[in-house]
Amino acid sequence: MANISRLLRIGALLAFNPVVIVEDAAAAAKRVAILSICALVAGLILLPAAGCGAAALWIFIQERLGPVWAAVITAAALVLLALIILGIGIAQSKAPRDRQEKKQMRKAGNAAAAWPAAAASVLASLPPPQEVGAAGKSFFRKHKGTAMLAAVVAGLIFGQDLVRPRRRR
């Protein structure tokens, strides 16, 4: 049973490993950079498309109302489009209140040195492995039917192509 506590300690140390955290952050930064570049390229492609749409609107209105109204209506459509895009940008740039609260909590009590101490305190608060094993056995004895049903359902789900699609040949 002492091996279980060692495994728990190793698992906690691996979970709070700074190297893994840095690797995950680097991968996330790479994904954000790729997404930003793709969004920039898409924006550059959409710019001439918007110009072509404005030209088509101008030509369509010029035949029906004349050149003056064509210019006024096309300008109004472009101003409306710009206001809509600006409104979306402003709405997305504001952090929701719960995000702001999380940021404040992180600033108040988030230090890199606190992670190992937190992991150690969590491990210290765990009950002894003998008690955990005994509680698990008694729980299984009381709920055998539920555990078997859960195992059958899990087998059916993981046996299907729902969770992990297989290659088609």
PDB file of C-alpha atoms in Angstrom:
ATOM      1  CA  MET A   1       0.000   0.000   0.000  1.00  0.00           C
ATOM      2  CA  ALA A   2       2.955   2.311   0.424  1.00  0.00           C
ATOM      3  CA  ASN A   3       3.486   2.043  -3.328  1.00  0.00           C
ATOM      4  CA  ILE A   4       0.147   3.716  -3.937  1.00  0.00           C
ATOM      5  CA  SER A   5       1.185   6.809  -1.996  1.00  0.00           C
ATOM      6  CA  ARG A   6       4.450   6.896  -3.955  1.00  0.00           C
ATOM      7  CA  LEU A   7       2.527   6.649  -7.220  1.00  0.00           C
ATOM      8  CA  LEU A   8       0.211   9.443  -6.095  1.00  0.00           C
ATOM      9  CA  ARG A   9       3.180  11.655  -5.250  1.00  0.00           C
ATOM     10  CA  ILE A  10       4.828  10.926  -8.620  1.00  0.00           C
ATOM     11  CA  GLY A  11       1.543  11.664 -10.391  1.00  0.00           C
ATOM     12  CA  ALA A  12       1.150  14.964  -8.556  1.00  0.00           C
ATOM     13  CA  LEU A  13       4.712  15.979  -9.371  1.00  0.00           C
ATOM     14  CA  LEU A  14       4.173  15.142 -13.044  1.00  0.00           C
ATOM     15  CA  ALA A  15       0.877  17.036 -13.093  1.00  0.00           C
ATOM     16  CA  PHE A  16       2.553  20.171 -11.771  1.00  0.00           C
ATOM     17  CA  ASN A  17       5.725  19.785 -13.844  1.00  0.00           C
ATOM     18  CA  PRO A  18       6.855  23.221 -15.094  1.00  0.00           C
ATOM     19  CA  VAL A  19       8.404  21.711 -18.238  1.00  0.00           C
ATOM     20  CA  VAL A  20       5.066  20.261 -19.319  1.00  0.00           C
ATOM     21  CA  ILE A  21       3.326  23.545 -18.581  1.00  0.00           C
ATOM     22  CA  VAL A  22       5.864  25.463 -20.683  1.00  0.00           C
ATOM     23  CA  GLU A  23       5.582  22.962 -23.544  1.00  0.00           C
ATOM     24  CA  ASP A  24       1.784  23.303 -23.508  1.00  0.00           C
ATOM     25  CA  ALA A  25       2.068  27.104 -23.511  1.00  0.00           C
ATOM     26  CA  ALA A  26       4.521  27.009 -26.422  1.00  0.00           C
ATOM     27  CA  ALA A  27       2.171  24.773 -28.413  1.00  0.00           C
ATOM     28  CA  ALA A  28      -0.736  27.116 -27.672  1.00  0.00           C
ATOM     29  CA  ALA A  29       1.335  30.138 -28.752  1.00  0.00           C
ATOM     30  CA  LYS A  30       2.205  28.374 -32.004  1.00  0.00           C
ATOM     31  CA  ARG A  31      -1.477  27.663 -32.690  1.00  0.00           C
ATOM     32  CA  VAL A  32      -2.396  31.280 -31.971  1.00  0.00           C
ATOM     33  CA  ALA A  33       0.360  32.541 -34.287  1.00  0.00           C
ATOM     34  CA  ILE A  34      -0.813  30.276 -37.112  1.00  0.00           C
ATOM     35  CA  LEU A  35      -4.425  31.342 -36.579  1.00  0.00           C
ATOM     36  CA  SER A  36      -3.411  35.029 -36.598  1.00  0.00           C
ATOM     37  CA  ILE A  37      -1.497  34.655 -39.853  1.00  0.00           C
ATOM     38  CA  CYS A  38      -4.402  32.805 -41.477  1.00  0.00           C
ATOM     39  CA  ALA A  39      -6.844  35.494 -40.306  1.00  0.00           C
ATOM     40  CA  LEU A  40      -4.592  38.204 -41.732  1.00  0.00           C
ATOM     41  CA  VAL A  41      -4.363  36.443 -45.104  1.00  0.00           C
ATOM     42  CA  ALA A  42      -8.133  35.883 -45.140  1.00  0.00           C
ATOM     43  CA  GLY A  43      -8.656  39.569 -44.386  1.00  0.00           C
ATOM     44  CA  LEU A  44      -6.374  40.566 -47.240  1.00  0.00           C
ATOM     45  CA  ILE A  45      -8.351  38.318 -49.576  1.00  0.00           C
ATOM     46  CA  LEU A  46     -11.693  39.683 -48.357  1.00  0.00           C
ATOM     47  CA  LEU A  47     -10.665  43.313 -48.862  1.00  0.00           C
ATOM     48  CA  PRO A  48     -10.793  43.219 -52.695  1.00  0.00           C
ATOM     49  CA  ALA A  49     -13.952  41.110 -52.485  1.00  0.00           C
ATOM     50  CA  ALA A  50     -15.626  43.890 -50.497  1.00  0.00           C
ATOM     51  CA  GLY A  51     -14.455  46.385 -53.113  1.00  0.00           C
ATOM     52  CA  CYS A  52     -15.927  44.268 -55.902  1.00  0.00           C
ATOM     53  CA  GLY A  53     -19.199  44.035 -53.983  1.00  0.00           C
ATOM     54  CA  ALA A  54     -19.276  47.825 -53.575  1.00  0.00           C
ATOM     55  CA  ALA A  55     -18.585  48.253 -57.296  1.00  0.00           C
ATOM     56  CA  ALA A  56     -21.399  45.835 -58.161  1.00  0.00           C
ATOM     57  CA  LEU A  57     -23.774  47.749 -55.872  1.00  0.00           C
ATOM     58  CA  TRP A  58     -22.712  51.018 -57.491  1.00  0.00           C
ATOM     59  CA  ILE A  59     -23.338  49.697 -61.001  1.00  0.00           C
ATOM     60  CA  PHE A  60     -26.694  48.190 -60.015  1.00  0.00           C
ATOM     61  CA  ILE A  61     -27.944  51.419 -58.401  1.00  0.00           C
ATOM     62  CA  GLN A  62     -26.482  53.715 -61.088  1.00  0.00           C
ATOM     63  CA  GLU A  63     -28.635  52.104 -63.783  1.00  0.00           C
ATOM     64  CA  ARG A  64     -31.793  52.604 -61.725  1.00  0.00           C
ATOM     65  CA  LEU A  65     -31.297  55.862 -59.759  1.00  0.00           C
ATOM     66  CA  GLY A  66     -28.358  57.656 -61.342  1.00  0.00           C
ATOM     67  CA  PRO A  67     -24.705  58.278 -60.442  1.00  0.00           C
ATOM     68  CA  VAL A  68     -25.318  60.563 -57.433  1.00  0.00           C
ATOM     69  CA  TRP A  69     -27.589  58.147 -55.592  1.00  0.00           C
ATOM     70  CA  ALA A  70     -25.285  55.264 -56.470  1.00  0.00           C
ATOM     71  CA  ALA A  71     -22.415  56.996 -54.674  1.00  0.00           C
ATOM     72  CA  VAL A  72     -24.534  57.914 -51.642  1.00  0.00           C
ATOM     73  CA  ILE A  73     -26.065  54.457 -51.197  1.00  0.00           C
ATOM     74  CA  THR A  74     -22.743  52.649 -51.734  1.00  0.00           C
ATOM     75  CA  ALA A  75     -21.016  54.903 -49.190  1.00  0.00           C
ATOM     76  CA  ALA A  76     -23.857  54.349 -46.697  1.00  0.00           C
ATOM     77  CA  ALA A  77     -23.580  50.558 -47.162  1.00  0.00           C
ATOM     78  CA  LEU A  78     -19.812  50.656 -46.558  1.00  0.00           C
ATOM     79  CA  VAL A  79     -20.236  52.862 -43.459  1.00  0.00           C
ATOM     80  CA  LEU A  80     -22.879  50.454 -42.125  1.00  0.00           C
ATOM     81  CA  LEU A  81     -20.556  47.494 -42.751  1.00  0.00           C
ATOM     82  CA  ALA A  82     -17.706  49.282 -40.956  1.00  0.00           C
ATOM     83  CA  LEU A  83     -19.936  50.096 -37.959  1.00  0.00           C
ATOM     84  CA  ILE A  84     -21.071  46.476 -37.710  1.00  0.00           C
ATOM     85  CA  ILE A  85     -17.464  45.226 -37.783  1.00  0.00           C
ATOM     86  CA  LEU A  86     -16.435  47.848 -35.212  1.00  0.00           C
ATOM     87  CA  GLY A  87     -19.312  46.843 -32.927  1.00  0.00           C
ATOM     88  CA  ILE A  88     -18.323  43.179 -33.133  1.00  0.00           C
ATOM     89  CA  GLY A  89     -14.719  44.080 -32.348  1.00  0.00           C
ATOM     90  CA  ILE A  90     -15.681  46.166 -29.324  1.00  0.00           C
ATOM     91  CA  ALA A  91     -18.025  43.471 -28.019  1.00  0.00           C
ATOM     92  CA  GLN A  92     -15.345  40.783 -28.360  1.00  0.00           C
ATOM     93  CA  SER A  93     -12.581  42.880 -26.822  1.00  0.00           C
ATOM     94  CA  LYS A  94     -14.427  43.342 -23.545  1.00  0.00           C
ATOM     95  CA  ALA A  95     -13.664  40.525 -21.154  1.00  0.00           C
ATOM     96  CA  PRO A  96     -16.698  39.062 -19.421  1.00  0.00           C
ATOM     97  CA  ARG A  97     -16.967  39.767 -15.713  1.00  0.00           C
ATOM     98  CA  ASP A  98     -16.129  36.219 -14.736  1.00  0.00           C
ATOM     99  CA  ARG A  99     -12.904  36.395 -16.773  1.00  0.00           C
ATOM    100  CA  GLN A 100     -11.965  39.647 -15.079  1.00  0.00           C
ATOM    101  CA  GLU A 101     -12.607  38.099 -11.677  1.00  0.00           C
ATOM    102  CA  LYS A 102     -10.467  35.072 -12.572  1.00  0.00           C
ATOM    103  CA  LYS A 103      -7.634  37.370 -13.663  1.00  0.00           C
ATOM    104  CA  GLN A 104      -7.792  39.252 -10.378  1.00  0.00           C
ATOM    105  CA  MET A 105      -7.745  36.003  -8.411  1.00  0.00           C
ATOM    106  CA  ARG A 106      -4.764  34.755 -10.428  1.00  0.00           C
ATOM    107  CA  LYS A 107      -2.860  37.980  -9.816  1.00  0.00           C
ATOM    108  CA  ALA A 108      -3.596  37.830  -6.102  1.00  0.00           C
ATOM    109  CA  GLY A 109      -2.537  34.284  -5.376  1.00  0.00           C
ATOM    110  CA  ASN A 110      -0.752  32.780  -8.348  1.00  0.00           C
ATOM    111  CA  ALA A 111       2.941  32.240  -7.872  1.00  0.00           C
ATOM    112  CA  ALA A 112       5.074  29.614  -9.575  1.00  0.00           C
ATOM    113  CA  ALA A 113       6.520  28.481  -6.258  1.00  0.00           C
ATOM    114  CA  ALA A 114       3.055  27.831  -4.836  1.00  0.00           C
ATOM    115  CA  TRP A 115       2.379  24.818  -7.089  1.00  0.00           C
ATOM    116  CA  PRO A 116       4.697  22.333  -5.383  1.00  0.00           C
ATOM    117  CA  ALA A 117       3.439  23.449  -1.991  1.00  0.00           C
ATOM    118  CA  ALA A 118      -0.153  23.043  -3.146  1.00  0.00           C
ATOM    119  CA  ALA A 119       0.594  19.569  -4.499  1.00  0.00           C
ATOM    120  CA  ALA A 120       2.257  18.591  -1.232  1.00  0.00           C
ATOM    121  CA  SER A 121      -0.687  19.873   0.805  1.00  0.00           C
ATOM    122  CA  VAL A 122      -3.136  17.949  -1.396  1.00  0.00           C
ATOM    123  CA  LEU A 123      -1.117  14.771  -0.972  1.00  0.00           C
ATOM    124  CA  ALA A 124      -0.882  15.328   2.779  1.00  0.00           C
ATOM    125  CA  SER A 125      -4.661  15.734   3.033  1.00  0.00           C
ATOM    126  CA  LEU A 126      -5.343  12.403   1.290  1.00  0.00           C
ATOM    127  CA  PRO A 127      -6.435   9.530   3.507  1.00  0.00           C
ATOM    128  CA  PRO A 128      -4.106   6.576   3.930  1.00  0.00           C
ATOM    129  CA  PRO A 129      -4.139   4.087   1.020  1.00  0.00           C
ATOM    130  CA  GLN A 130      -5.539   1.308   3.232  1.00  0.00           C
ATOM    131  CA  GLU A 131      -8.650   3.374   3.969  1.00  0.00           C
ATOM    132  CA  VAL A 132      -9.096   4.236   0.294  1.00  0.00           C
ATOM    133  CA  GLY A 133      -8.834   0.564  -0.689  1.00  0.00           C
ATOM    134  CA  ALA A 134     -11.293  -0.516   1.996  1.00  0.00           C
ATOM    135  CA  ALA A 135     -13.776   2.198   1.023  1.00  0.00           C
ATOM    136  CA  GLY A 136     -13.514   1.216  -2.645  1.00  0.00           C
ATOM    137  CA  LYS A 137     -14.131  -2.471  -1.858  1.00  0.00           C
ATOM    138  CA  SER A 138     -17.152  -1.741   0.323  1.00  0.00           C
ATOM    139  CA  PHE A 139     -18.581   0.631  -2.290  1.00  0.00           C
ATOM    140  CA  PHE A 140     -18.178  -2.015  -5.008  1.00  0.00           C
ATOM    141  CA  ARG A 141     -19.818  -4.665  -2.790  1.00  0.00           C
ATOM    142  CA  LYS A 142     -22.824  -2.413  -2.237  1.00  0.00           C
ATOM    143  CA  HIS A 143     -23.137  -1.293  -5.885  1.00  0.00           C
ATOM    144  CA  LYS A 144     -22.104  -4.330  -7.963  1.00  0.00           C
ATOM    145  CA  GLY A 145     -25.030  -4.028 -10.353  1.00  0.00           C
ATOM    146  CA  THR A 146     -24.413  -0.353 -11.059  1.00  0.00           C
ATOM    147  CA  ALA A 147     -20.707  -0.951 -11.633  1.00  0.00           C
ATOM    148  CA  MET A 148     -21.419  -3.820 -14.037  1.00  0.00           C
ATOM    149  CA  LEU A 149     -23.994  -1.755 -15.919  1.00  0.00           C
ATOM    150  CA  ALA A 150     -21.506   1.117 -16.178  1.00  0.00           C
ATOM    151  CA  ALA A 151     -18.867  -1.298 -17.510  1.00  0.00           C
ATOM    152  CA  VAL A 152     -21.297  -2.644 -20.132  1.00  0.00           C
ATOM    153  CA  VAL A 153     -22.299   0.875 -21.249  1.00  0.00           C
ATOM    154  CA  ALA A 154     -18.652   1.969 -21.416  1.00  0.00           C
ATOM    155  CA  GLY A 155     -17.819  -1.130 -23.464  1.00  0.00           C
ATOM    156  CA  LEU A 156     -20.641  -0.380 -25.880  1.00  0.00           C
ATOM    157  CA  ILE A 157     -19.637   3.251 -26.258  1.00  0.00           C
ATOM    158  CA  PHE A 158     -15.922   2.627 -26.716  1.00  0.00           C
ATOM    159  CA  GLY A 159     -16.612  -0.334 -29.003  1.00  0.00           C
ATOM    160  CA  GLN A 160     -18.443   1.927 -31.450  1.00  0.00           C
ATOM    161  CA  ASP A 161     -17.011   4.477 -33.850  1.00  0.00           C
ATOM    162  CA  LEU A 162     -18.482   7.319 -31.810  1.00  0.00           C
ATOM    163  CA  VAL A 163     -15.499   8.135 -29.646  1.00  0.00           C
ATOM    164  CA  ARG A 164     -12.558   7.000 -31.735  1.00  0.00           C
ATOM    165  CA  PRO A 165     -13.375   6.640 -35.454  1.00  0.00           C
ATOM    166  CA  ARG A 166     -11.493   3.816 -37.123  1.00  0.00           C
ATOM    167  CA  ARG A 167      -9.836   4.033 -40.508  1.00  0.00           C
ATOM    168  CA  ARG A 168     -11.978   2.920 -43.385  1.00  0.00           C
ATOM    169  CA  ARG A 169     -10.334   0.637 -45.884  1.00  0.00           C
TER     170      ARG A 169
END
